[in-house]
Amino acid sequence: HRAQGFGPRHHLGQGLMSAKPVPSMEGGDLAPPVQPVTPPYWDEACKHLSKRDRVMRKLIADHGLARLYSRGDAFTTLARSIVGQQISVKAAQSVWGKLLVLVGQDPEEARRPLGVEDLLSRTPEVLRTAGLSARKVDYLQDLARHFADGKVHVDQWSDMPDEGIIEELIDIRGIGRWTAEMFLIFHLMRANVLPLDDLGLIKGISVNYFSGEPVSRAEARDIAEAWAPYRTVGTWYLWRSLDPVPVDY
């Protein structure tokens, strides 16, 4: 993997959630661990895919016990995606750990959400001491301002269509359509996302449907028509076919 989180070089389902309890912060106190959430549609989706697509039937049989999990804090998820862009997993983990120390957290403890004010209350020069580039500091503070100013409507996302959420997210510097689509899959667990810019999806379709031959976006879209309305799940199983162990994001 080239990038931790949802950076532009992400592929093979990087950023998959594992089923570990993660605590949340309420009023500055560490709350009890919260169980991660798995999509309620997953079993129905597997039945649908197995019935409609013989390749999916085999992949689900091979990886059927695995699930997609969401950890639930939107700001932290997006911040970590920016930190991890275009650097290795190991480097991203190192920078993220230094950033947590900088804002007063112990990276060895159970994870807490990163706060908007953690980023806005510190100067760019201070944030750069965590190993962040000037551009990433700019991206992170722009993300924090969008949340602080209410430009992203987190409370309304559950009622918004996928494209509406993507439009809000790509208005933030450092977040493109692909990153927004990964957010729809891994944070909001939307059922029918087909991230055609994802290298892992295209490679998975190539390997599993075209004997490794190159695949166009149009061909990928045609293959995925049979997966609707669960194209997220089809994408996830193709990632698993290339990389069986979900990455702990």
Tab-separated table of N, CA, C and O in Angstrom, residues 17-86:
chain	number	residue	atom	x	y	z
A	17	MET	N	-12.061	-0.885	7.956
A	17	MET	CA	-12.205	-0.849	9.401
A	17	MET	C	-12.120	-2.263	9.978
A	17	MET	O	-12.626	-3.199	9.406
A	18	SER	N	-11.524	-2.404	11.135
A	18	SER	CA	-11.547	-3.683	11.827
A	18	SER	C	-12.493	-3.576	13.014
A	18	SER	O	-12.854	-2.491	13.447
A	19	ALA	N	-12.889	-4.707	13.534
A	19	ALA	CA	-13.938	-4.718	14.555
A	19	ALA	C	-13.378	-4.540	15.959
A	19	ALA	O	-13.546	-5.381	16.828
A	20	LYS	N	-12.684	-3.432	16.178
A	20	LYS	CA	-12.172	-3.135	17.510
A	20	LYS	C	-12.975	-1.994	18.118
A	20	LYS	O	-13.261	-1.016	17.449
A	21	PRO	N	-13.342	-2.083	19.404
A	21	PRO	CA	-14.067	-0.981	20.027
A	21	PRO	C	-13.203	0.276	20.050
A	21	PRO	O	-12.010	0.206	20.320
A	22	VAL	N	-13.815	1.417	19.776
A	22	VAL	CA	-13.090	2.681	19.791
A	22	VAL	C	-13.857	3.673	20.650
A	22	VAL	O	-15.051	3.857	20.473
A	23	PRO	N	-13.185	4.306	21.610
A	23	PRO	CA	-13.864	5.235	22.496
A	23	PRO	C	-14.154	6.560	21.812
A	23	PRO	O	-13.584	6.873	20.783
A	24	SER	N	-15.017	7.348	22.429
A	24	SER	CA	-15.297	8.685	21.930
A	24	SER	C	-15.119	9.672	23.061
A	24	SER	O	-15.080	9.308	24.220
A	25	MET	N	-14.996	10.948	22.690
A	25	MET	CA	-14.829	11.995	23.693
A	25	MET	C	-16.125	12.762	23.869
A	25	MET	O	-16.733	13.183	22.912
A	26	GLU	N	-16.549	12.935	25.071
A	26	GLU	CA	-17.726	13.737	25.375
A	26	GLU	C	-17.337	14.717	26.464
A	26	GLU	O	-16.987	14.318	27.572
A	27	GLY	N	-17.376	16.016	26.116
A	27	GLY	CA	-17.066	17.039	27.115
A	27	GLY	C	-15.676	16.933	27.690
A	27	GLY	O	-15.424	17.297	28.817
A	28	GLY	N	-14.735	16.373	26.886
A	28	GLY	CA	-13.349	16.316	27.335
A	28	GLY	C	-13.015	15.074	28.136
A	28	GLY	O	-11.875	14.841	28.476
A	29	ASP	N	-13.995	14.236	28.483
A	29	ASP	CA	-13.738	13.015	29.232
A	29	ASP	C	-13.756	11.824	28.302
A	29	ASP	O	-14.518	11.763	27.339
A	30	LEU	N	-12.925	10.850	28.605
A	30	LEU	CA	-12.866	9.651	27.788
A	30	LEU	C	-14.070	8.772	28.078
A	30	LEU	O	-14.244	8.270	29.184
A	31	ALA	N	-14.916	8.601	27.077
A	31	ALA	CA	-16.124	7.799	27.240
A	31	ALA	C	-15.783	6.319	27.109
A	31	ALA	O	-14.727	5.950	26.608
A	32	PRO	N	-16.687	5.433	27.580
A	32	PRO	CA	-16.453	4.003	27.414
A	32	PRO	C	-16.334	3.649	25.936
A	32	PRO	O	-16.884	4.346	25.084
A	33	PRO	N	-15.607	2.581	25.617
A	33	PRO	CA	-15.466	2.182	24.219
A	33	PRO	C	-16.827	1.965	23.556
A	33	PRO	O	-17.756	1.455	24.167
A	34	VAL	N	-16.897	2.363	22.297
A	34	VAL	CA	-18.127	2.204	21.523
A	34	VAL	C	-17.896	1.136	20.465
A	34	VAL	O	-16.890	1.158	19.765
A	35	GLN	N	-18.826	0.190	20.362
A	35	GLN	CA	-18.671	-0.859	19.356
A	35	GLN	C	-18.795	-0.265	17.955
A	35	GLN	O	-19.648	0.556	17.697
A	36	PRO	N	-17.906	-0.671	17.034
A	36	PRO	CA	-18.043	-0.204	15.656
A	36	PRO	C	-19.321	-0.760	15.031
A	36	PRO	O	-19.881	-1.739	15.504
A	37	VAL	N	-19.746	-0.124	13.969
A	37	VAL	CA	-21.015	-0.463	13.331
A	37	VAL	C	-20.749	-1.175	12.011
A	37	VAL	O	-19.846	-0.809	11.266
A	38	THR	N	-21.539	-2.188	11.714
A	38	THR	CA	-21.452	-2.866	10.429
A	38	THR	C	-22.751	-2.624	9.675
A	38	THR	O	-23.805	-2.426	10.297
A	39	PRO	N	-22.731	-2.590	8.339
A	39	PRO	CA	-23.936	-2.237	7.589
A	39	PRO	C	-25.082	-3.227	7.807
A	39	PRO	O	-24.878	-4.442	7.746
A	40	PRO	N	-26.297	-2.718	8.018
A	40	PRO	CA	-27.445	-3.608	8.229
A	40	PRO	C	-27.839	-4.377	6.975
A	40	PRO	O	-28.511	-5.404	7.057
A	41	TYR	N	-27.386	-3.894	5.814
A	41	TYR	CA	-27.773	-4.509	4.544
A	41	TYR	C	-26.824	-5.627	4.105
A	41	TYR	O	-27.025	-6.238	3.057
A	42	TRP	N	-25.770	-5.912	4.882
A	42	TRP	CA	-24.681	-6.751	4.383
A	42	TRP	C	-25.138	-8.158	3.965
A	42	TRP	O	-24.815	-8.630	2.865
A	43	ASP	N	-25.881	-8.827	4.812
A	43	ASP	CA	-26.296	-10.203	4.490
A	43	ASP	C	-27.212	-10.238	3.265
A	43	ASP	O	-27.083	-11.124	2.408
A	44	GLU	N	-28.126	-9.288	3.188
A	44	GLU	CA	-29.012	-9.220	2.026
A	44	GLU	C	-28.200	-8.940	0.762
A	44	GLU	O	-28.468	-9.507	-0.304
A	45	ALA	N	-27.203	-8.077	0.883
A	45	ALA	CA	-26.354	-7.763	-0.261
A	45	ALA	C	-25.602	-9.006	-0.740
A	45	ALA	O	-25.474	-9.246	-1.948
A	46	CYS	N	-25.107	-9.793	0.192
A	46	CYS	CA	-24.373	-11.009	-0.184
A	46	CYS	C	-25.279	-11.990	-0.930
A	46	CYS	O	-24.857	-12.614	-1.913
A	47	LYS	N	-26.500	-12.112	-0.476
A	47	LYS	CA	-27.458	-12.981	-1.179
A	47	LYS	C	-27.708	-12.475	-2.592
A	47	LYS	O	-27.733	-13.234	-3.563
A	48	HIS	N	-27.899	-11.171	-2.718
A	48	HIS	CA	-28.160	-10.555	-4.022
A	48	HIS	C	-26.982	-10.761	-4.965
A	48	HIS	O	-27.164	-11.182	-6.126
A	49	LEU	N	-25.770	-10.493	-4.483
A	49	LEU	CA	-24.589	-10.621	-5.324
A	49	LEU	C	-24.341	-12.072	-5.731
A	49	LEU	O	-23.973	-12.358	-6.874
A	50	SER	N	-24.545	-12.987	-4.797
A	50	SER	CA	-24.331	-14.407	-5.094
A	50	SER	C	-25.298	-14.906	-6.151
A	50	SER	O	-24.962	-15.775	-6.978
A	51	LYS	N	-26.484	-14.363	-6.140
A	51	LYS	CA	-27.512	-14.776	-7.100
A	51	LYS	C	-27.256	-14.187	-8.487
A	51	LYS	O	-27.509	-14.834	-9.510
A	52	ARG	N	-26.706	-12.969	-8.527
A	52	ARG	CA	-26.584	-12.246	-9.797
A	52	ARG	C	-25.235	-12.434	-10.487
A	52	ARG	O	-25.117	-12.152	-11.679
A	53	ASP	N	-24.206	-12.877	-9.753
A	53	ASP	CA	-22.844	-12.821	-10.297
A	53	ASP	C	-22.040	-14.011	-9.772
A	53	ASP	O	-21.801	-14.125	-8.580
A	54	ARG	N	-21.598	-14.879	-10.697
A	54	ARG	CA	-20.892	-16.102	-10.272
A	54	ARG	C	-19.529	-15.793	-9.644
A	54	ARG	O	-19.066	-16.513	-8.752
A	55	VAL	N	-18.856	-14.734	-10.101
A	55	VAL	CA	-17.574	-14.354	-9.492
A	55	VAL	C	-17.801	-13.916	-8.053
A	55	VAL	O	-17.074	-14.323	-7.137
A	56	MET	N	-18.834	-13.103	-7.843
A	56	MET	CA	-19.152	-12.662	-6.485
A	56	MET	C	-19.514	-13.842	-5.583
A	56	MET	O	-19.161	-13.873	-4.402
A	57	ARG	N	-20.225	-14.802	-6.150
A	57	ARG	CA	-20.611	-15.973	-5.355
A	57	ARG	C	-19.374	-16.665	-4.787
A	57	ARG	O	-19.336	-17.057	-3.620
A	58	LYS	N	-18.327	-16.800	-5.612
A	58	LYS	CA	-17.096	-17.444	-5.148
A	58	LYS	C	-16.361	-16.561	-4.125
A	58	LYS	O	-15.884	-17.066	-3.096
A	59	LEU	N	-16.264	-15.266	-4.389
A	59	LEU	CA	-15.551	-14.371	-3.474
A	59	LEU	C	-16.233	-14.315	-2.112
A	59	LEU	O	-15.568	-14.291	-1.068
A	60	ILE	N	-17.546	-14.287	-2.109
A	60	ILE	CA	-18.278	-14.241	-0.843
A	60	ILE	C	-18.079	-15.549	-0.070
A	60	ILE	O	-17.926	-15.550	1.157
A	61	ALA	N	-18.039	-16.654	-0.790
A	61	ALA	CA	-17.777	-17.939	-0.133
A	61	ALA	C	-16.371	-17.957	0.479
A	61	ALA	O	-16.154	-18.493	1.571
A	62	ASP	N	-15.417	-17.341	-0.206
A	62	ASP	CA	-14.023	-17.326	0.265
A	62	ASP	C	-13.810	-16.370	1.443
A	62	ASP	O	-12.957	-16.613	2.291
A	63	HIS	N	-14.563	-15.269	1.466
A	63	HIS	CA	-14.319	-14.206	2.462
A	63	HIS	C	-15.585	-13.838	3.223
A	63	HIS	O	-15.714	-12.734	3.737
A	64	GLY	N	-16.509	-14.781	3.322
A	64	GLY	CA	-17.856	-14.458	3.799
A	64	GLY	C	-17.978	-13.987	5.231
A	64	GLY	O	-18.959	-13.336	5.589
A	65	LEU	N	-17.006	-14.313	6.087
A	65	LEU	CA	-17.124	-13.924	7.495
A	65	LEU	C	-16.664	-12.494	7.747
A	65	LEU	O	-16.957	-11.923	8.797
A	66	ALA	N	-15.941	-11.913	6.802
A	66	ALA	CA	-15.437	-10.553	6.978
A	66	ALA	C	-16.561	-9.541	6.761
A	66	ALA	O	-17.546	-9.813	6.077
A	67	ARG	N	-16.417	-8.383	7.353
A	67	ARG	CA	-17.425	-7.334	7.241
A	67	ARG	C	-16.748	-5.970	7.149
A	67	ARG	O	-15.623	-5.784	7.605
A	68	LEU	N	-17.477	-5.014	6.603
A	68	LEU	CA	-17.076	-3.618	6.623
A	68	LEU	C	-17.540	-3.003	7.935
A	68	LEU	O	-18.662	-3.253	8.370
A	69	TYR	N	-16.655	-2.232	8.587
A	69	TYR	CA	-17.012	-1.575	9.841
A	69	TYR	C	-16.737	-0.081	9.746
A	69	TYR	O	-15.787	0.340	9.101
A	70	SER	N	-17.561	0.699	10.423
A	70	SER	CA	-17.351	2.139	10.507
A	70	SER	C	-17.053	2.524	11.937
A	70	SER	O	-17.663	2.003	12.872
A	71	ARG	N	-16.125	3.485	12.111
A	71	ARG	CA	-15.762	3.914	13.456
A	71	ARG	C	-16.485	5.176	13.894
A	71	ARG	O	-16.415	5.544	15.037
A	72	GLY	N	-17.076	5.894	12.993
A	72	GLY	CA	-18.051	6.879	13.416
A	72	GLY	C	-17.685	8.320	13.644
A	72	GLY	O	-18.576	9.105	13.850
A	73	ASP	N	-16.408	8.749	13.621
A	73	ASP	CA	-16.129	10.166	13.806
A	73	ASP	C	-15.696	10.765	12.477
A	73	ASP	O	-14.600	10.487	11.978
A	74	ALA	N	-16.553	11.606	11.908
A	74	ALA	CA	-16.331	12.119	10.557
A	74	ALA	C	-15.072	12.973	10.452
A	74	ALA	O	-14.265	12.808	9.528
A	75	PHE	N	-14.887	13.893	11.387
A	75	PHE	CA	-13.755	14.808	11.305
A	75	PHE	C	-12.428	14.060	11.405
A	75	PHE	O	-11.505	14.287	10.618
A	76	THR	N	-12.332	13.138	12.362
A	76	THR	CA	-11.098	12.370	12.527
A	76	THR	C	-10.806	11.547	11.281
A	76	THR	O	-9.657	11.462	10.822
A	77	THR	N	-11.833	10.926	10.719
A	77	THR	CA	-11.658	10.097	9.529
A	77	THR	C	-11.105	10.912	8.370
A	77	THR	O	-10.156	10.498	7.686
A	78	LEU	N	-11.683	12.087	8.146
A	78	LEU	CA	-11.223	12.931	7.046
A	78	LEU	C	-9.826	13.505	7.320
A	78	LEU	O	-8.988	13.588	6.415
A	79	ALA	N	-9.570	13.885	8.566
A	79	ALA	CA	-8.247	14.407	8.910
A	79	ALA	C	-7.175	13.347	8.679
A	79	ALA	O	-6.109	13.626	8.118
A	80	ARG	N	-7.467	12.145	9.085
A	80	ARG	CA	-6.467	11.090	8.902
A	80	ARG	C	-6.262	10.774	7.426
A	80	ARG	O	-5.158	10.414	6.993
A	81	SER	N	-7.309	10.909	6.632
A	81	SER	CA	-7.158	10.678	5.199
A	81	SER	C	-6.210	11.694	4.580
A	81	SER	O	-5.418	11.369	3.696
A	82	ILE	N	-6.275	12.938	5.039
A	82	ILE	CA	-5.387	13.979	4.528
A	82	ILE	C	-3.945	13.731	4.975
A	82	ILE	O	-2.998	13.828	4.192
A	83	VAL	N	-3.769	13.385	6.233
A	83	VAL	CA	-2.430	13.108	6.752
A	83	VAL	C	-1.748	12.009	5.937
A	83	VAL	O	-0.544	12.060	5.661
A	84	GLY	N	-2.511	11.009	5.515
A	84	GLY	CA	-1.926	9.846	4.854
A	84	GLY	C	-1.711	9.962	3.363
A	84	GLY	O	-1.211	9.023	2.745
A	85	GLN	N	-2.069	11.084	2.766
A	85	GLN	CA	-1.974	11.190	1.312
A	85	GLN	C	-0.535	11.103	0.818
A	85	GLN	O	0.352	11.801	1.286
A	86	GLN	N	-0.310	10.177	-0.142
A	86	GLN	CA	0.942	10.050	-0.893
A	86	GLN	C	2.162	9.727	-0.032
A	86	GLN	O	3.298	10.018	-0.430
